[in-house]
Amino acid sequence: MCDRPLHQTLLSRSTVPAEARAYWLNRDLIQWPGKDGKGAFALYAAASGKLRIQRGLPVSGNDLKIRVDITTAALPEEIRQRYKFVAAGAVFKHQLSAQELTSLLKQQLILVQENEHNEVIDFTHIQIASVIDDLYQAATDESLGVTITPPSSGGSTQFSTSFRLWAPTAQRVSVCVYKTGDSRAQALMPMSLNQHNGIWTSSVNQDLSRHYYRYLVDVFVPGTGLIRNSVTDPYSISLTSDSRRSYIADLQSAALKPAGWDQHKIPERVKNPTDMAIYELHVRDFSINDKTVRPAYRGKYLAFTESASAGMHHLQAISAAGITDIHLLPIFDIATIPERHCISPKVSGGADSRHQQAIINAQADQDCFNWGYDPYHYNAPEGSYASNPDDGATRILELRKMVMALHQAGLRVGMDVVYNHTAFAGQHPRSVLDRIVPGYYHRLNALGKVEDSTCQPCGNTATENRMMAKLMSDSVRLWAREYKMDSFRFDLMGHQPRAVMEEIKAALRTDNGREIQLIGEGWNFGEVANGARFVQASQLALNGSQIGTFSDRARDAIRGGGHDGNAAAIVQNKGYINGLLEAADASPTQSQQKKALLLSADMIRLGLAGSIAGYSMQTADGQTKKLSDIDYNGQPAGYASAPAEVVNYVENHDNQTLFDINAFRLPLTTSHEDRARVQVLGLGLTAFSQGIAYFHAGSDILRSKSMDGNSYNSGDWFNRLDWTYQQNYFGTGLPPEKDNARFYPIMRPLLSDPRIKPRPQDIAMSRDAFRDLLRIRSSSGLFRLTSSTEIQRRLRFFNTGPGQNPAVIAAHLNGENLEAANFRAVMYFINVSNQEQSLVIQEQQGHHLQLHPVHLMPGAGDQRIASQARFMRESGTFLLPGRSVVCFVEPN
């Protein structure tokens, strides 16, 4: 069985449909939504899975029949809260002992409603997560996976290797051991079950380091039957290529550590979360197009060790300017990138041609590129980024080398983690969790089907269940402990319980003796929306947690909103920096457009204030309001209790890049210079916002994906970066039609228009201006305030209310009695008009404000500021070049 290529063997077929409409609430209680309690109810069980159930006939093929009785007693409060999303229905109580229950859960088990003649009225499987959590609470404190124990001075004289797999519903488990990733099995070891915690164990007095293994798990699968699954370990720390076999190793082994790994220093640049300035980067994007990296390292972990490469020079430069963290798109084991024989297609074609995407679409599932939001094994490094994916040790060692190289460049390392779903669920060959404990690890709907709101056709995980929460926690802690990760970005974090996220945050602090920052997408949607199943780790539910969520408030105001499926809206929904001002000036419905412009300016200020709920400012209607009292699509616009709880951004891997959305929305007559300046406006608003600053790799060099709105599987061609700063890859073909076809009539003329594609000097200007923004942000703690109280006390907006000049955002930061301020005061301005603006602020008359020293540097990005921006002390007048971000300071 160990050597058979099949992932699964059917031992006994079941003919009963898999639908599971009832819930096992705890070890004693079962609820069947919609049932009124008429008739009799019983549990039928069959170890071989050969129950025969048909409406109107008695049940046959059963080994056991257990009567259950309806109870009218009130449900315990904990259960009522956990299952508040379940529709009302009959609740049943049974008298089974824990031992009897553990036996039943290994069998085919059906809840049946019968009439007085024992004929079936209705039947269903039962969702079992809560009864398993109740019975096996002890498992949460146990270690899982493989452990290698060396001889000890006072005990064993031999090495031992032990295997531990949590599979409480399995009838039988064995472990297959292999010498290599391709050899035949050298051993088949039976495993024994601990009935108390549901963990199967096996040990051998050998050091099996560098060997591989798989489990054989005999388990009943509702709707299928009794199955023998050949499956890898959910706790795999590495694998052979294409995740065929799990790898045995001790991560503390010297053989798996680069020279100096244990002693090397992690940059101590982040005292508070708001010190973070993050650069989001994909491992393959970073180097696959970089000719200064040796060919064998391109697209790999090891590219980061090439300290003299163009890409590393770029990272070193932004590190010196003020970027503190590199956040890597997923680097755990990815399900959809072939590790052994992936291909790099040769692509070519015209600016608006369909030829490029035709090549990419034909090979998208065989090429070497994917963003990686399709987890396979959470604890193992991805093999396609390793120089030798066949060897389980290589990816561990090389990932550590990458982390070490980034640390040596002064950059902390963060990981994008995706615990909200797995790439596959059920009995798919690349499903892992469901093939070990069917029906437990994934979130189910009212029919017992796996929810997929976070990724179709992926399966949403259920981190409200103890052992899925443990897997997520154990995994994050492993990455921090064994790979020295400094922070984590949680994909669709709103699908996780807040309580679990807070437990992880506390455990990381205890494990590592330092703070590991957690940020994530706090979007509120799907089956968990509005707290339907638990208190979510979502935007409106994380106050006081010091866990950051991405803020869409200012993002949408800056670049403009989405399109909601309306192709024309991608042009019409202009943002504050890319056309809203001009639209208000030119529109026949000028008053309506002016109102939209003023509301957008207020949302920009809200973002600059860190989206702090309690911050007060004057709004466009002349009233002074708390940010929580401003509406944002039916929600409070200001939602955070502290700046550490907000991540500010204008571009990330999702959706169009800022340059590309600007290409849709800016007038065609916009000059090359002004397109670069508009880019800098968006980056400046991000850099100067209170909270955590987050930038997408390449946004500083006008990155384009040739207008692709979803490049997750668009290959290297549409995801390239050019660290020589010669071009941005705009106009390199129509992007793949799956997510872009509706926009083709708009895209075609834009992609082929030479007025849009930037010149090298435009890219250089944006690059240098971005570094200036980082230097300014780094120069004063006023841009990185640590509490809502300090923001309310020190940040003030001028030029507000109905009489404002809507082209200019003007902000004042008071540095008195703040040592980290480095200045008595800071004033910054964002002028989104293409014309110079003059603004009088009477409160600043007589103050000794001067341009920030960064603007006066010989290599400053926007040379106009030094020569054109002015402050006239006698009148309090500020002169601001068109489309500029300008900072003045008042020295101490």
Coordinates of C-alpha atoms in Angstrom, one line a residue, residues 1 53 78 139 165 230 259-260 333 339 431 437 514 575 592 614 617 624 729 749 880:
M1 CA 0.0 0.0 0.0
I53 CA -31.4 3.8 4.3
E78 CA -21.7 28.8 25.5
A139 CA -5.1 17.3 22.2
L165 CA -0.9 12.3 14.0
S230 CA -2.4 7.7 1.6
A259 CA 26.6 29.7 8.8
G260 CA 25.9 32.2 11.5
D333 CA 4.0 25.0 0.3
E339 CA 7.9 22.1 -8.4
S431 CA -6.5 17.7 0.1
V437 CA -10.4 13.9 9.9
R514 CA 9.9 40.2 21.4
G575 CA -10.3 59.4 -7.0
Q592 CA -22.9 67.4 -7.1
G614 CA -12.5 59.1 18.4
M617 CA -12.3 67.2 12.8
T624 CA -17.1 69.0 13.8
Y729 CA 5.9 47.1 -18.7
P749 CA -6.5 52.2 -27.1
L880 CA 2.8 74.8 -3.5

